């Protein structure tokens, strides 16, 4: 009987020791927890690796939760002259006397987005939860790595509910010609701008870019733009940047086709300068940078679907064969008009253009709290020797209030 009690006591001690060992083996000592802990330690080392600590240091508390406002504005406009010769239009005696002044088309679109953001910044890596206030984007996403030495960004946006202003001077002038012909008058064309209804235009934008900072030991972009690091003493640096950009602008019933699509693709290279002005040991940091770029490749491709003429192709005869012949004769009258309407878009030779990227930021630290303001501006331009123009300008503003831990 005594031996049996000893065995039971030994088993009980064994279970107790096993349970105690399991308690000491916490989540951070194995599996996912151990991986996260080692990753955190690696990011901690990377923040100050290779930097001059007389100029740059990491915050004592380098993790942060924040609440912020994000505002985004996009403007996209396109202008092209209509290179139809006056002789390409039949019955020129009914042409409006100011017809030559109206030989252009222009569409101007803009939209904006407002949202709140809840985010966590873990040693320079941010995850954000957007809370839309006003958003016309059917899809928008981005991925970025913003480092002190190098960085990269990918961005895609799709907008389907844009509104805009249409100045279709040429189409209105041509309609005036049709009215003059029908009424045997010689009235000038009186044109005006009109609002483009939502859903009639759409825009898709994609770009990918990368940059390199030369004076990365003494100048920190992360400190100036986001407050992830502390710029103890003022310093600046030269940047180099490469950028690939493409836009796809679609228009329904605006120009000479029922559906027009304009693809603009470009590759740009540039160099610029950034500066961090550190005040009171870096508690306040003001950042400014600008990078002008030149488009070394800039291409425009146009595609049209179906056809809509200002003149109605409708024969007056009741005989089907004769009516078909009348419609064909009407098409022939406008054949040169149709052929040259998009000449400035389809046959123009692209020119080198300057694009640019600029940034202004202010970060203020007080205790474990951070107040950060950041504004970015981007400009992408297209021109050709036929004076076709496409301008895309976008700006965003962020205001974040964060608490470090």
Short mmCIF file of C-alpha atoms in Angstrom, two decimals:
data_model
loop_
_atom_site.label_atom_id
_atom_site.label_comp_id
_atom_site.label_asym_id
_atom_site.label_seq_id
_atom_site.Cartn_x
_atom_site.Cartn_y
_atom_site.Cartn_z
CA UNK A 1 0.00 0.00 0.00
CA UNK A 2 2.83 2.39 0.79
CA UNK A 3 4.36 1.82 -2.63
CA UNK A 4 1.06 2.75 -4.27
CA UNK A 5 0.94 6.11 -2.41
CA UNK A 6 4.47 6.89 -3.53
CA UNK A 7 3.60 6.26 -7.13
CA UNK A 8 0.55 8.52 -6.94
CA UNK A 9 2.64 11.29 -5.28
CA UNK A 10 5.30 11.01 -7.97
CA UNK A 11 2.74 11.28 -10.75
CA UNK A 12 1.16 14.34 -9.11
CA UNK A 13 4.54 16.08 -8.85
CA UNK A 14 5.25 15.29 -12.48
CA UNK A 15 1.97 16.82 -13.65
CA UNK A 16 2.59 19.93 -11.51
CA UNK A 17 6.07 20.43 -12.93
CA UNK A 18 4.76 19.93 -16.48
CA UNK A 19 2.04 22.52 -15.95
CA UNK A 20 4.58 24.96 -14.49
CA UNK A 21 6.84 24.50 -17.52
CA UNK A 22 3.92 25.19 -19.87
CA UNK A 23 3.09 28.38 -17.99
CA UNK A 24 6.64 29.66 -18.43
CA UNK A 25 6.54 28.88 -22.16
CA UNK A 26 4.60 31.97 -23.25
CA UNK A 27 3.18 32.93 -26.68
CA UNK A 28 6.35 34.88 -27.54
CA UNK A 29 8.63 31.88 -27.03
CA UNK A 30 7.47 29.70 -29.91
CA UNK A 31 5.66 29.61 -33.24
CA UNK A 32 4.06 32.81 -34.53
CA UNK A 33 4.88 34.74 -31.39
CA UNK A 34 8.57 33.97 -31.65
CA UNK A 35 8.56 34.99 -35.34
CA UNK A 36 6.84 38.32 -34.57
CA UNK A 37 9.25 39.01 -31.73
CA UNK A 38 12.31 38.36 -33.90
CA UNK A 39 10.83 40.48 -36.72
CA UNK A 40 10.24 43.34 -34.29
CA UNK A 41 13.85 43.11 -33.09
CA UNK A 42 15.10 43.12 -36.69
CA UNK A 43 13.05 46.21 -37.58
CA UNK A 44 14.34 47.89 -34.43
CA UNK A 45 17.95 47.30 -35.52
CA UNK A 46 17.25 48.41 -39.10
CA UNK A 47 15.86 51.79 -38.03
CA UNK A 48 19.25 53.08 -36.89
CA UNK A 49 21.51 50.86 -38.94
CA UNK A 50 24.04 52.87 -40.95
CA UNK A 51 22.86 56.33 -39.83
CA UNK A 52 24.83 59.08 -38.14
CA UNK A 53 23.23 59.24 -34.68
CA UNK A 54 24.43 62.83 -34.28
CA UNK A 55 21.79 63.71 -36.92
CA UNK A 56 19.20 60.93 -36.78
CA UNK A 57 17.84 58.72 -34.03
CA UNK A 58 14.85 56.49 -33.56
CA UNK A 59 12.18 57.54 -31.04
CA UNK A 60 12.37 55.96 -27.60
CA UNK A 61 8.89 54.60 -28.28
CA UNK A 62 8.88 53.56 -31.95
CA UNK A 63 5.41 52.03 -32.22
CA UNK A 64 2.39 54.27 -32.69
CA UNK A 65 -1.39 54.20 -33.09
CA UNK A 66 -2.97 57.19 -34.78
CA UNK A 67 -6.17 58.75 -36.04
CA UNK A 68 -5.98 60.94 -39.12
CA UNK A 69 -7.72 62.79 -41.93
CA UNK A 70 -6.90 62.03 -45.58
CA UNK A 71 -7.99 64.26 -48.46
CA UNK A 72 -7.27 63.57 -52.13
CA UNK A 73 -7.87 65.73 -55.23
CA UNK A 74 -7.45 64.69 -58.86
CA UNK A 75 -7.74 66.86 -61.98
CA UNK A 76 -7.53 65.48 -65.52
CA UNK A 77 -8.12 67.50 -68.66
CA UNK A 78 -7.65 66.93 -72.37
CA UNK A 79 -7.61 69.43 -75.27
CA UNK A 80 -7.08 68.75 -78.96
CA UNK A 81 -7.54 70.83 -82.11
CA UNK A 82 -9.78 69.42 -84.82
CA UNK A 83 -7.69 69.45 -87.99
CA UNK A 84 -10.57 69.07 -90.42
CA UNK A 85 -9.96 71.41 -93.36
CA UNK A 86 -12.82 73.76 -94.16
CA UNK A 87 -12.94 72.29 -97.66
CA UNK A 88 -13.65 68.88 -96.13
CA UNK A 89 -17.09 70.09 -95.09
CA UNK A 90 -19.73 70.19 -97.87
CA UNK A 91 -21.65 73.36 -98.75
CA UNK A 92 -19.10 75.73 -97.23
CA UNK A 93 -21.30 78.73 -98.07
CA UNK A 94 -23.36 77.85 -94.98
CA UNK A 95 -20.36 77.57 -92.71
CA UNK A 96 -20.48 79.88 -89.64
CA UNK A 97 -18.18 82.88 -90.23
CA UNK A 98 -16.32 82.21 -86.95
CA UNK A 99 -15.90 78.50 -87.67
CA UNK A 100 -12.07 78.57 -87.61
CA UNK A 101 -12.08 79.95 -84.05
CA UNK A 102 -14.10 76.97 -82.83
CA UNK A 103 -11.91 74.15 -84.15
CA UNK A 104 -11.04 72.50 -80.84
CA UNK A 105 -12.46 70.14 -78.21
CA UNK A 106 -11.78 70.23 -74.48
CA UNK A 107 -12.88 68.14 -71.51
CA UNK A 108 -11.94 69.03 -67.93
CA UNK A 109 -12.59 66.55 -65.10
CA UNK A 110 -11.90 66.62 -61.40
CA UNK A 111 -12.84 64.71 -58.31
CA UNK A 112 -11.87 64.43 -54.66
CA UNK A 113 -11.96 61.99 -51.78
CA UNK A 114 -12.26 62.55 -48.02
CA UNK A 115 -11.82 59.95 -45.33
CA UNK A 116 -10.72 59.30 -41.77
CA UNK A 117 -8.03 56.74 -41.06
CA UNK A 118 -7.26 54.55 -38.08
CA UNK A 119 -3.73 53.26 -38.27
CA UNK A 120 -0.85 51.60 -36.53
CA UNK A 121 2.78 52.38 -37.32
CA UNK A 122 5.08 49.56 -36.25
CA UNK A 123 8.67 50.77 -36.48
CA UNK A 124 8.05 52.47 -39.86
CA UNK A 125 5.56 49.94 -41.32
CA UNK A 126 1.99 51.31 -41.40
CA UNK A 127 -1.37 49.60 -41.65
CA UNK A 128 -4.41 51.83 -42.11
CA UNK A 129 -8.16 51.30 -41.90
CA UNK A 130 -9.93 53.91 -44.05
CA UNK A 131 -13.34 55.27 -43.07
CA UNK A 132 -14.75 57.01 -46.21
CA UNK A 133 -16.57 60.31 -45.88
CA UNK A 134 -16.83 61.14 -49.58
CA UNK A 135 -15.46 58.75 -52.17
CA UNK A 136 -16.06 58.52 -55.92
CA UNK A 137 -13.46 55.82 -56.46
CA UNK A 138 -14.76 52.45 -57.57
CA UNK A 139 -11.32 51.05 -56.71
CA UNK A 140 -8.18 52.51 -55.16
CA UNK A 141 -5.19 50.80 -53.62
CA UNK A 142 -1.52 51.44 -53.01
CA UNK A 143 1.56 49.78 -51.66
CA UNK A 144 4.59 51.74 -50.48
CA UNK A 145 7.96 51.33 -48.80
CA UNK A 146 9.26 54.68 -47.51
CA UNK A 147 12.81 54.29 -46.29
CA UNK A 148 15.66 56.62 -45.47
CA UNK A 149 17.85 55.08 -48.18
CA UNK A 150 15.38 54.03 -50.86
CA UNK A 151 11.66 53.73 -51.37
CA UNK A 152 9.09 52.50 -53.85
CA UNK A 153 5.38 53.02 -54.44
CA UNK A 154 2.67 51.36 -56.52
CA UNK A 155 -0.70 53.04 -56.97
CA UNK A 156 -3.87 52.13 -58.89
CA UNK A 157 -7.09 54.15 -59.07
CA UNK A 158 -10.34 53.66 -60.95
CA UNK A 159 -12.97 56.40 -61.10
CA UNK A 160 -16.36 55.82 -62.72
CA UNK A 161 -18.54 58.59 -61.31
CA UNK A 162 -16.52 61.63 -62.27
CA UNK A 163 -18.10 64.89 -63.32
CA UNK A 164 -16.55 67.55 -65.48
CA UNK A 165 -16.90 70.45 -67.88
CA UNK A 166 -17.10 69.97 -71.66
CA UNK A 167 -16.15 72.71 -74.12
CA UNK A 168 -17.13 71.04 -77.40
CA UNK A 169 -16.78 74.19 -79.49
CA UNK A 170 -16.15 72.32 -82.73
CA UNK A 171 -19.17 70.04 -82.44
CA UNK A 172 -21.41 73.01 -81.62
CA UNK A 173 -20.02 74.97 -84.57
CA UNK A 174 -20.65 72.03 -86.88
CA UNK A 175 -24.22 71.75 -85.61
CA UNK A 176 -24.61 75.45 -86.40
CA UNK A 177 -23.49 74.64 -89.95
CA UNK A 178 -26.22 71.97 -90.13
CA UNK A 179 -28.80 74.50 -88.90
CA UNK A 180 -27.57 77.11 -91.40
CA UNK A 181 -27.86 74.59 -94.20
CA UNK A 182 -31.38 73.56 -93.17
CA UNK A 183 -32.57 77.18 -92.76
CA UNK A 184 -30.41 78.72 -95.54
CA UNK A 185 -28.85 81.18 -93.09
CA UNK A 186 -25.25 82.27 -92.32
CA UNK A 187 -25.36 82.67 -88.55
CA UNK A 188 -22.15 82.53 -86.47
CA UNK A 189 -21.65 79.71 -83.99
CA UNK A 190 -22.40 80.64 -80.39
CA UNK A 191 -20.82 78.02 -78.13
CA UNK A 192 -20.85 77.43 -74.40
CA UNK A 193 -19.46 74.99 -71.86
CA UNK A 194 -21.68 72.31 -70.38
CA UNK A 195 -21.54 69.96 -67.41
CA UNK A 196 -20.62 66.36 -68.14
CA UNK A 197 -23.05 64.13 -66.23
CA UNK A 198 -21.70 61.51 -63.85
CA UNK A 199 -21.20 58.15 -65.58
CA UNK A 200 -20.34 59.62 -69.00
CA UNK A 201 -16.58 59.75 -68.33
CA UNK A 202 -14.24 57.39 -66.51
CA UNK A 203 -10.56 57.35 -65.63
CA UNK A 204 -8.05 54.70 -64.59
CA UNK A 205 -4.56 55.57 -63.38
CA UNK A 206 -1.61 53.37 -62.50
CA UNK A 207 1.96 54.29 -61.59
CA UNK A 208 5.01 52.69 -60.07
CA UNK A 209 8.06 54.61 -58.92
CA UNK A 210 11.23 54.27 -56.93
CA UNK A 211 13.73 56.70 -55.38
CA UNK A 212 17.19 56.69 -53.84
CA UNK A 213 18.51 59.15 -51.22
CA UNK A 214 22.24 59.89 -51.38
CA UNK A 215 22.87 61.50 -47.97
CA UNK A 216 20.93 58.82 -46.13
CA UNK A 217 23.28 58.78 -43.11
CA UNK A 218 22.37 62.32 -42.05
CA UNK A 219 19.03 62.93 -43.77
CA UNK A 220 15.91 60.84 -43.04
CA UNK A 221 12.84 61.04 -45.27
CA UNK A 222 10.95 58.98 -42.68
CA UNK A 223 11.69 61.65 -40.07
CA UNK A 224 10.73 64.58 -42.28
CA UNK A 225 7.59 63.19 -43.88
CA UNK A 226 6.10 60.83 -41.30
CA UNK A 227 7.82 61.37 -37.94
CA UNK A 228 8.89 57.71 -37.79
CA UNK A 229 12.42 58.85 -36.94
CA UNK A 230 13.81 61.96 -35.23
CA UNK A 231 15.92 64.42 -37.24
CA UNK A 232 18.07 65.86 -34.44
CA UNK A 233 20.00 68.32 -36.64
CA UNK A 234 19.03 69.92 -39.94
CA UNK A 235 20.25 68.20 -43.10
CA UNK A 236 19.37 67.75 -46.77
CA UNK A 237 20.02 65.35 -49.61
CA UNK A 238 19.80 64.84 -53.37
CA UNK A 239 17.22 62.32 -54.62
CA UNK A 240 16.96 60.40 -57.86
CA UNK A 241 13.63 58.98 -58.99
CA UNK A 242 12.25 56.82 -61.80
CA UNK A 243 8.52 56.68 -62.59
CA UNK A 244 6.27 54.72 -64.95
CA UNK A 245 2.77 56.20 -65.36
CA UNK A 246 -0.29 55.35 -67.42
CA UNK A 247 -3.80 56.78 -67.65
CA UNK A 248 -6.87 55.47 -69.45
CA UNK A 249 -9.52 58.11 -70.08
CA UNK A 250 -12.88 56.91 -71.40
CA UNK A 251 -15.62 59.17 -72.79
CA UNK A 252 -19.15 58.29 -73.92
CA UNK A 253 -20.85 60.49 -76.53
CA UNK A 254 -18.48 63.44 -76.08
CA UNK A 255 -16.47 63.54 -79.28
CA UNK A 256 -16.92 61.96 -82.72
CA UNK A 257 -17.33 58.35 -81.57
CA UNK A 258 -19.96 56.88 -79.31
CA UNK A 259 -17.09 55.67 -77.12
CA UNK A 260 -13.55 57.11 -77.07
CA UNK A 261 -10.61 55.70 -75.09
CA UNK A 262 -7.32 57.59 -74.74
CA UNK A 263 -4.27 55.75 -73.35
CA UNK A 264 -1.30 57.82 -72.18
CA UNK A 265 1.84 55.96 -71.10
CA UNK A 266 5.14 57.50 -70.06
CA UNK A 267 8.43 56.77 -68.36
CA UNK A 268 10.20 59.59 -66.53
CA UNK A 269 13.53 60.09 -64.80
CA UNK A 270 14.53 62.92 -62.53
CA UNK A 271 16.66 64.25 -59.70
CA UNK A 272 15.73 66.65 -56.94
CA UNK A 273 16.50 67.82 -53.45
CA UNK A 274 14.96 67.44 -50.00
CA UNK A 275 15.68 69.20 -46.73
CA UNK A 276 14.72 68.59 -43.07
CA UNK A 277 14.77 71.66 -40.86
CA UNK A 278 15.11 70.40 -37.27
CA UNK A 279 14.07 72.69 -34.41
CA UNK A 280 14.64 72.09 -30.68
CA UNK A 281 16.54 68.85 -31.17
CA UNK A 282 13.97 67.49 -33.62
CA UNK A 283 10.81 68.02 -31.61
CA UNK A 284 9.65 70.10 -34.56
CA UNK A 285 10.74 69.07 -38.06
CA UNK A 286 9.79 70.85 -41.29
CA UNK A 287 10.39 68.94 -44.53
CA UNK A 288 10.36 70.15 -48.14
CA UNK A 289 11.38 68.27 -51.28
CA UNK A 290 10.87 68.59 -55.01
CA UNK A 291 11.88 66.26 -57.84
CA UNK A 292 11.47 67.51 -61.43
CA UNK A 293 11.40 64.70 -63.98
CA UNK A 294 11.61 64.53 -67.75
CA UNK A 295 9.54 62.06 -69.74
CA UNK A 296 12.04 60.15 -71.86
CA UNK A 297 9.17 58.11 -73.36
CA UNK A 298 5.66 59.54 -73.74
CA UNK A 299 3.02 57.82 -75.85
CA UNK A 300 -0.67 58.40 -76.64
CA UNK A 301 -2.94 55.78 -78.17
CA UNK A 302 -6.57 56.44 -79.16
CA UNK A 303 -9.32 53.93 -79.81
CA UNK A 304 -12.86 54.72 -80.98
CA UNK A 305 -15.97 52.56 -80.97
CA UNK A 306 -18.94 53.10 -83.31
CA UNK A 307 -19.48 56.46 -84.94
CA UNK A 308 -21.75 59.43 -84.32
CA UNK A 309 -21.84 62.28 -86.81
CA UNK A 310 -23.35 65.73 -86.24
CA UNK A 311 -25.22 65.14 -89.49
CA UNK A 312 -28.09 62.64 -89.45
CA UNK A 313 -27.63 59.90 -92.05
CA UNK A 314 -31.31 59.40 -92.91
CA UNK A 315 -32.54 59.30 -96.49
CA UNK A 316 -35.94 60.73 -97.28
CA UNK A 317 -37.08 58.20 -99.88
CA UNK A 318 -39.62 55.53 -99.02
CA UNK A 319 -37.99 53.08 -101.43
CA UNK A 320 -35.48 50.97 -99.41
CA UNK A 321 -32.89 50.81 -102.19
CA UNK A 322 -33.06 54.51 -102.99
CA UNK A 323 -33.01 55.41 -99.32
CA UNK A 324 -29.84 53.31 -98.81
CA UNK A 325 -28.21 55.12 -101.73
CA UNK A 326 -29.13 58.49 -100.19
CA UNK A 327 -27.59 57.53 -96.85
CA UNK A 328 -24.41 56.36 -98.58
CA UNK A 329 -24.22 59.65 -100.52
CA UNK A 330 -24.55 61.56 -97.24
CA UNK A 331 -21.72 59.52 -95.72
CA UNK A 332 -19.51 60.34 -98.70
CA UNK A 333 -20.17 64.06 -98.19
CA UNK A 334 -18.71 63.75 -94.68
CA UNK A 335 -15.97 61.21 -95.43
CA UNK A 336 -13.07 63.69 -95.19
CA UNK A 337 -14.58 65.17 -92.05
CA UNK A 338 -14.65 61.73 -90.48
CA UNK A 339 -11.11 60.91 -91.60
CA UNK A 340 -9.44 64.02 -90.15
CA UNK A 341 -11.42 64.71 -86.97
CA UNK A 342 -8.84 62.93 -84.75
CA UNK A 343 -5.69 63.75 -86.75
CA UNK A 344 -4.20 65.82 -83.90
CA UNK A 345 -4.62 62.86 -81.53
CA UNK A 346 -3.78 59.93 -83.79
CA UNK A 347 -0.94 61.34 -85.90
CA UNK A 348 0.84 63.79 -83.60
CA UNK A 349 4.41 63.13 -82.52
CA UNK A 350 4.93 63.15 -78.75
CA UNK A 351 7.21 65.76 -77.19
CA UNK A 352 9.49 65.53 -74.17
CA UNK A 353 7.74 66.99 -71.15
CA UNK A 354 8.68 67.93 -67.60
CA UNK A 355 6.75 66.26 -64.79
CA UNK A 356 7.28 66.85 -61.10
CA UNK A 357 6.71 65.54 -57.59
CA UNK A 358 6.73 67.78 -54.52
CA UNK A 359 6.21 67.26 -50.80
CA UNK A 360 5.79 69.47 -47.70
CA UNK A 361 5.50 68.06 -44.19
CA UNK A 362 5.57 69.24 -40.58
CA UNK A 363 5.95 66.91 -37.57
CA UNK A 364 5.67 68.03 -33.96
CA UNK A 365 6.44 65.70 -31.02
CA UNK A 366 5.33 66.40 -27.44
CA UNK A 367 5.90 63.66 -24.94
CA UNK A 368 4.68 60.39 -26.37
CA UNK A 369 2.37 62.16 -28.84
CA UNK A 370 2.95 63.20 -32.47
CA UNK A 371 1.09 65.66 -34.66
CA UNK A 372 1.94 65.25 -38.36
CA UNK A 373 0.92 67.16 -41.50
CA UNK A 374 1.87 65.91 -44.98
CA UNK A 375 1.00 67.24 -48.45
CA UNK A 376 2.06 65.65 -51.77
CA UNK A 377 1.69 66.99 -55.31
CA UNK A 378 2.21 65.15 -58.61
CA UNK A 379 2.01 66.41 -62.17
CA UNK A 380 2.01 64.35 -65.38
CA UNK A 381 1.81 66.14 -68.72
CA UNK A 382 1.48 65.08 -72.35
CA UNK A 383 1.98 67.23 -75.47
CA UNK A 384 2.51 66.48 -79.14
CA UNK A 385 3.51 68.55 -82.14
CA UNK A 386 -0.15 68.84 -83.23
CA UNK A 387 -0.93 70.67 -79.93
CA UNK A 388 -2.87 67.85 -78.28
CA UNK A 389 -2.60 68.25 -74.49
CA UNK A 390 -3.34 65.95 -71.56
CA UNK A 391 -2.76 67.20 -68.02
CA UNK A 392 -3.09 65.08 -64.92
CA UNK A 393 -2.54 66.74 -61.56
CA UNK A 394 -3.16 65.18 -58.19
CA UNK A 395 -2.66 66.30 -54.61
CA UNK A 396 -3.27 64.71 -51.23
CA UNK A 397 -3.19 66.00 -47.67
CA UNK A 398 -2.86 63.99 -44.45
CA UNK A 399 -3.21 65.17 -40.85
CA UNK A 400 -2.48 62.54 -38.19
CA UNK A 401 -2.52 62.57 -34.42
CA UNK A 402 -0.58 59.65 -32.97
CA UNK A 403 0.33 58.15 -29.61
CA UNK A 404 3.58 56.21 -29.30
CA UNK A 405 3.98 53.09 -27.22
#
